[in-house]
Amino acid sequence: MSVQEQGRRAKAAAGVLATATRAAKDAALRTMADALVRRTPEILAANEADVEAGRAAGLTPALLDRLALNDYRLEGMASGLHQVAGLPDPVGEVIRGSTLPNGLELRQVRVPLGVLGIVYEARPNVTADAAGLCLKAGNAVLLRGSSSAAHSNAAIVAVLRDALQTAGLPEDAVQLVDASSRETVKQLMRARGLVDVLIPRGGASLIRSVVEESTVPVIETGVGNCHVYVDAAADLDMALEILLNAKTSRPSVCNAAESLLVHRAIAEPFLARALPALRDAGVTVHGDVDVVEAGHRRGVDVFEATDDDFGAEYLSLDLSAAVVGSLDEAVAHIARFGSGHTEAIVTGSLDAAREFTARVDAAAVMVNASTRFTDGEEFGFGAEIGISTQKLHARGPMGLPELTSTKYVVTGTGQVR
Amino acid sequence: MSVQEQGRRAKAAAGVLATATRAAKDAALRTMADALVRRTPEILAANEADVEAGRAAGLTPALLDRLALNDYRLEGMASGLHQVAGLPDPVGEVIRGSTLPNGLELRQVRVPLGVLGIVYEARPNVTADAAGLCLKAGNAVLLRGSSSAAHSNAAIVAVLRDALQTAGLPEDAVQLVDASSRETVKQLMRARGLVDVLIPRGGASLIRSVVEESTVPVIETGVGNCHVYVDAAADLDMALEILLNAKTSRPSVCNAAESLLVHRAIAEPFLARALPALRDAGVTVHGDVDVVEAGHRRGVDVFEATDDDFGAEYLSLDLSAAVVGSLDEAVAHIARFGSGHTEAIVTGSLDAAREFTARVDAAAVMVNASTRFTDGEEFGFGAEIGISTQKLHARGPMGLPELTSTKYVVTGTGQVR
């Protein structure tokens, strides 16, 4: 079926979902969760085919691990759907309301966005997660996953669609877009009037191409070149713990730290501890001249950093590092190299914290906390569909409210102007 | 100066504006307002040059009227700026906040969008209005007006920039983009990284081209194919008054009605009164076969409507009209032909009102009120920069909050994950 035709079906399904009650949507989510568990064998069989093909195609062990499903991961997907069922329904929430001087009653009400397109890579669990969040917010979704997970995604979507039908909601609320060619991504990007919003999740190049080519509105997600700035007034123990956590607890994710900035006033004592600790944690440091010299003094190898290093989202155990002369310099460095995801300051100074949070332009600014906290679950949103690094519509972790739009409902008694 | 260079200067200015206090911004707005009044003669002289050139180029009287400034209109622009100074500052508003289980304090705070690009046609008063709203929300703005208003806009922007400098804010917060070639609009559309959001205001073709070609995020504004649906349970006096007001009070604006839908059950008595009344008000009706026949019976000429008529934003004293068999049919007609701006139902039935407001997908849905109320001032927002007909970020009249983004500020005591 063409993407256009899928879009038309999705739009029709969205019309039904828009007025579905919370009870109906939650029942469908629970039915979907139960079906995933009940039909685990057929999903795992499909997944096995993807994993085999991936192994044959020479996928890295890391990618194979992301691709592989098992009982435990399917239970995780099911419990994710149960969790979404337990979240409040954003649709129908009255955001603002007043009675105008002429007696008109004005209400701004949350409504679904309509049809979402999600383009994502590898992990098949995203298929169920995204379907669940979109459904709860009253949206139909076109899922365009990776070709390497095509069998797994097809099996999961088949199960979810059956469950929707069982629960009395339109199965076209969840559709899988053919992943065998890049052309389908382009078709999604041009489906104005059928797809309301496109959310690319994945590598930087995927996101850039969607952002640049789509005529459908896009929510940009995910690229994180996150900095930890250790201020002159930092508690050095705290700074070291935050730095190590931000860099090493999960280096492959977008909220991991990629760059360290150290105030000159405490650079010597801090780097004296941080460089050996980073080395012991397996981290390769790419430093400016001051950091390279500090490495020399402590017998730790530090590579010379280029501008490319300072601009890199490594997603690995690499870290760029520079000494800055002031908070001003730190802010300027972040403005130049940051990706607007998450920036952290470690400081005991209220002035420095205030200045940094006010002036750094990012989705999230942390004071004395790890960059790793920028996450929908950590923020208490229950779930997230991604982390927006753009300023329009949604910025930071996107939960259910970010998957909605609003509508003004104005009720009168015959008012004219 | 190139648009790129203007963008760089705007970005630098936006960095200063982002932390400017409300007091500083309001003082600048008042200085700008006073300067517009004090320097009226030089602005009117520049405007006279535009009007002369427009007359020589054969602009219609309506366009010449939109272009022409006078003492009264300049005072209106100045009082608009004073009014914006009186509005609350959206920047710094805490939208959501909580203390997370681990003790982290989470705050979602409104921040400026950064640099806005506004592409607009003809009316030079937009220059001051847009500059004022952007400044109040802490944004720098690149104004790309119409070439026909080039002298007027240059004079106004010169006055506003001088006033900004007097008030101690960066003059590059307000810049005029060269309007002598279409190329500058294209440069704005490609200024990713410098321009955060582009807002096209004007005709449908301008808006469509910006929406389709821009790599900078766009907020789509303004095309309004608004319907008035007269339900079976309508009070016919009220319906007639609303229809005439919606169609004729100001036919050239986007919230004017362009189409009438009448429930078959009351079509005969309603059209018997509406068709002569519309004719007497100078309105040309383009009707479906039922409306054409009703016209015959009453001796009122009704043109046969095509799909193009039902899809048209006439912006003139023309009206398409159709008889529908049910509320369902009305909703389906609106889904097919509407532009998602404003749709109105006239009905005494609570069920019909509820059904219509829930199912019609538009920025604003009116019950027993004229479509003409969809307007920032009417909604009590104090001012508006346009009416968004897209679902992302802002929908409906856009006031100051819609010119902002948000940032999460998370404060801890050394938390790691």
Short mmCIF file of C-alpha atoms in Angstrom, two decimals, chain B residues 78-256:
data_model
loop_
_atom_site.label_atom_id
_atom_site.label_comp_id
_atom_site.label_asym_id
_atom_site.label_seq_id
_atom_site.Cartn_x
_atom_site.Cartn_y
_atom_site.Cartn_z
CA ALA B 78 2.29 54.19 19.01
CA SER B 79 -0.66 53.28 21.20
CA GLY B 80 -0.21 49.64 20.12
CA LEU B 81 3.34 49.76 21.48
CA HIS B 82 2.14 51.33 24.74
CA GLN B 83 -0.44 48.57 25.00
CA VAL B 84 2.21 45.86 24.54
CA ALA B 85 4.30 47.55 27.25
CA GLY B 86 1.32 47.13 29.55
CA LEU B 87 0.99 43.38 28.93
CA PRO B 88 2.61 40.88 31.31
CA ASP B 89 6.06 39.65 30.34
CA PRO B 90 5.78 36.01 29.20
CA VAL B 91 9.52 35.42 29.73
CA GLY B 92 10.36 33.85 33.07
CA GLU B 93 6.89 32.47 33.67
CA VAL B 94 7.14 29.06 35.35
CA ILE B 95 4.76 26.81 33.45
CA ARG B 96 5.29 23.62 35.38
CA GLY B 97 7.40 22.64 38.33
CA SER B 98 7.88 19.85 40.80
CA THR B 99 10.40 18.28 43.12
CA LEU B 100 11.41 14.88 41.81
CA PRO B 101 11.69 11.83 44.10
CA ASN B 102 15.48 12.23 44.21
CA GLY B 103 15.20 15.84 45.39
CA LEU B 104 15.90 17.51 42.04
CA GLU B 105 13.89 20.70 41.61
CA LEU B 106 12.41 20.80 38.12
CA ARG B 107 11.10 24.04 36.59
CA GLN B 108 9.84 24.59 33.07
CA VAL B 109 10.36 28.28 32.37
CA ARG B 110 9.30 30.41 29.42
CA VAL B 111 12.23 31.79 27.41
CA PRO B 112 12.33 33.77 24.17
CA LEU B 113 12.37 31.89 20.87
CA GLY B 114 15.47 33.85 19.83
CA VAL B 115 15.40 35.34 16.34
CA LEU B 116 12.12 35.60 14.46
CA GLY B 117 11.75 36.27 10.77
CA ILE B 118 8.49 37.87 9.67
CA VAL B 119 7.56 38.08 6.00
CA TYR B 120 4.57 40.27 5.35
CA GLU B 121 2.79 42.29 2.72
CA ALA B 122 1.76 45.89 2.26
CA ARG B 123 0.58 47.39 5.56
CA PRO B 124 3.44 49.32 7.19
CA ASN B 125 1.78 49.32 10.61
CA VAL B 126 2.74 45.62 10.88
CA THR B 127 6.35 46.80 11.06
CA ALA B 128 5.85 48.52 14.42
CA ASP B 129 3.34 45.98 15.75
CA ALA B 130 5.56 43.00 15.04
CA ALA B 131 8.68 44.72 16.34
CA GLY B 132 6.89 45.55 19.59
CA LEU B 133 5.54 42.07 20.20
CA CYS B 134 8.85 40.40 19.38
CA LEU B 135 10.76 42.77 21.66
CA LYS B 136 8.39 42.23 24.56
CA ALA B 137 8.82 38.44 24.25
CA GLY B 138 12.60 38.93 24.26
CA ASN B 139 13.14 38.11 20.60
CA ALA B 140 15.15 39.86 17.92
CA VAL B 141 13.27 40.22 14.64
CA LEU B 142 14.13 40.37 10.97
CA LEU B 143 11.31 42.17 9.18
CA ARG B 144 10.85 41.48 5.51
CA GLY B 145 8.01 43.71 4.36
CA SER B 146 6.65 44.43 0.94
CA SER B 147 8.73 46.31 -1.60
CA SER B 148 5.77 48.64 -2.12
CA ALA B 149 6.20 49.85 1.48
CA ALA B 150 10.00 49.94 1.43
CA HIS B 151 10.41 53.66 2.18
CA SER B 152 7.80 53.63 4.92
CA ASN B 153 9.26 50.54 6.55
CA ALA B 154 12.79 51.91 6.38
CA ALA B 155 11.69 55.14 8.06
CA ILE B 156 9.76 53.30 10.78
CA VAL B 157 12.58 50.87 11.48
CA ALA B 158 15.13 53.72 11.63
CA VAL B 159 12.98 55.42 14.27
CA LEU B 160 12.53 52.20 16.26
CA ARG B 161 16.26 51.40 16.18
CA ASP B 162 17.19 54.88 17.39
CA ALA B 163 14.70 54.47 20.20
CA LEU B 164 16.16 51.09 21.16
CA GLN B 165 19.61 52.63 21.38
CA THR B 166 18.29 55.52 23.47
CA ALA B 167 16.68 53.00 25.79
CA GLY B 168 19.92 51.03 26.13
CA LEU B 169 18.89 47.90 24.22
CA PRO B 170 20.67 46.62 21.11
CA GLU B 171 19.37 48.29 17.95
CA ASP B 172 19.93 45.06 16.03
CA ALA B 173 16.95 43.64 17.88
CA VAL B 174 14.90 45.18 15.04
CA GLN B 175 16.21 44.99 11.49
CA LEU B 176 14.62 45.51 8.11
CA VAL B 177 15.48 43.00 5.40
CA ASP B 178 15.90 44.31 1.86
CA ALA B 179 12.62 43.90 0.00
CA SER B 180 13.85 44.71 -3.48
CA SER B 181 14.24 41.05 -4.45
CA ARG B 182 12.56 37.74 -3.70
CA GLU B 183 16.01 36.36 -2.98
CA THR B 184 15.99 37.77 0.55
CA VAL B 185 12.89 35.74 1.43
CA LYS B 186 14.73 32.63 0.25
CA GLN B 187 17.74 33.58 2.35
CA LEU B 188 15.52 33.88 5.41
CA MET B 189 14.06 30.44 4.67
CA ARG B 190 17.55 28.95 4.64
CA ALA B 191 18.98 30.77 7.65
CA ARG B 192 18.92 27.69 9.90
CA GLY B 193 20.93 28.29 13.04
CA LEU B 194 20.43 32.05 12.80
CA VAL B 195 16.66 32.39 12.46
CA ASP B 196 14.68 30.26 14.91
CA VAL B 197 11.18 30.69 13.47
CA LEU B 198 9.73 32.19 10.32
CA ILE B 199 6.21 33.61 10.29
CA PRO B 200 4.72 34.42 6.88
CA ARG B 201 1.81 36.84 6.97
CA GLY B 202 -0.01 37.59 3.78
CA GLY B 203 -1.60 35.93 0.81
CA ALA B 204 -2.07 32.20 0.41
CA SER B 205 0.66 31.83 -2.23
CA LEU B 206 3.29 33.58 -0.07
CA ILE B 207 2.41 31.36 2.87
CA ARG B 208 2.40 28.19 0.80
CA SER B 209 5.81 28.89 -0.71
CA VAL B 210 7.37 29.64 2.69
CA VAL B 211 5.82 26.53 4.25
CA GLU B 212 7.07 24.32 1.45
CA GLU B 213 10.55 25.72 0.94
CA SER B 214 11.73 26.81 4.36
CA THR B 215 14.25 24.74 6.29
CA VAL B 216 13.72 27.14 9.20
CA PRO B 217 10.67 26.09 11.27
CA VAL B 218 7.57 27.96 10.12
CA ILE B 219 4.36 29.02 11.79
CA GLU B 220 1.70 29.02 9.13
CA THR B 221 -0.83 31.82 9.39
CA GLY B 222 -3.95 33.12 8.14
CA VAL B 223 -5.75 31.37 5.30
CA GLY B 224 -9.37 31.22 6.37
CA ASN B 225 -12.11 29.37 4.53
CA CYS B 226 -14.53 29.75 7.43
CA HIS B 227 -17.99 28.17 7.47
CA VAL B 228 -21.21 29.10 9.19
CA TYR B 229 -23.33 25.98 9.71
CA VAL B 230 -26.97 26.66 10.45
CA ASP B 231 -28.21 23.61 12.29
CA ALA B 232 -31.74 22.18 12.29
CA ALA B 233 -32.14 23.48 15.83
CA ALA B 234 -30.94 27.02 15.04
CA ASP B 235 -32.69 30.21 16.03
CA LEU B 236 -33.10 31.63 12.51
CA ASP B 237 -32.92 35.28 13.58
CA MET B 238 -29.65 34.60 15.35
CA ALA B 239 -28.35 32.56 12.42
CA LEU B 240 -29.10 35.35 9.95
CA GLU B 241 -27.48 37.99 12.11
CA ILE B 242 -24.34 35.86 12.60
CA LEU B 243 -24.14 34.98 8.91
CA LEU B 244 -24.42 38.61 7.79
CA ASN B 245 -21.89 39.74 10.37
CA ALA B 246 -19.44 36.97 9.57
CA LYS B 247 -19.68 37.59 5.82
CA THR B 248 -20.05 41.36 5.50
CA SER B 249 -18.55 43.16 8.51
CA ARG B 250 -15.06 42.96 6.98
CA PRO B 251 -14.91 40.62 3.99
CA SER B 252 -11.17 41.05 3.38
CA VAL B 253 -9.96 39.40 6.61
CA CYS B 254 -9.19 35.77 7.32
CA ASN B 255 -11.89 35.32 9.97
CA ALA B 256 -14.68 36.40 7.61
#
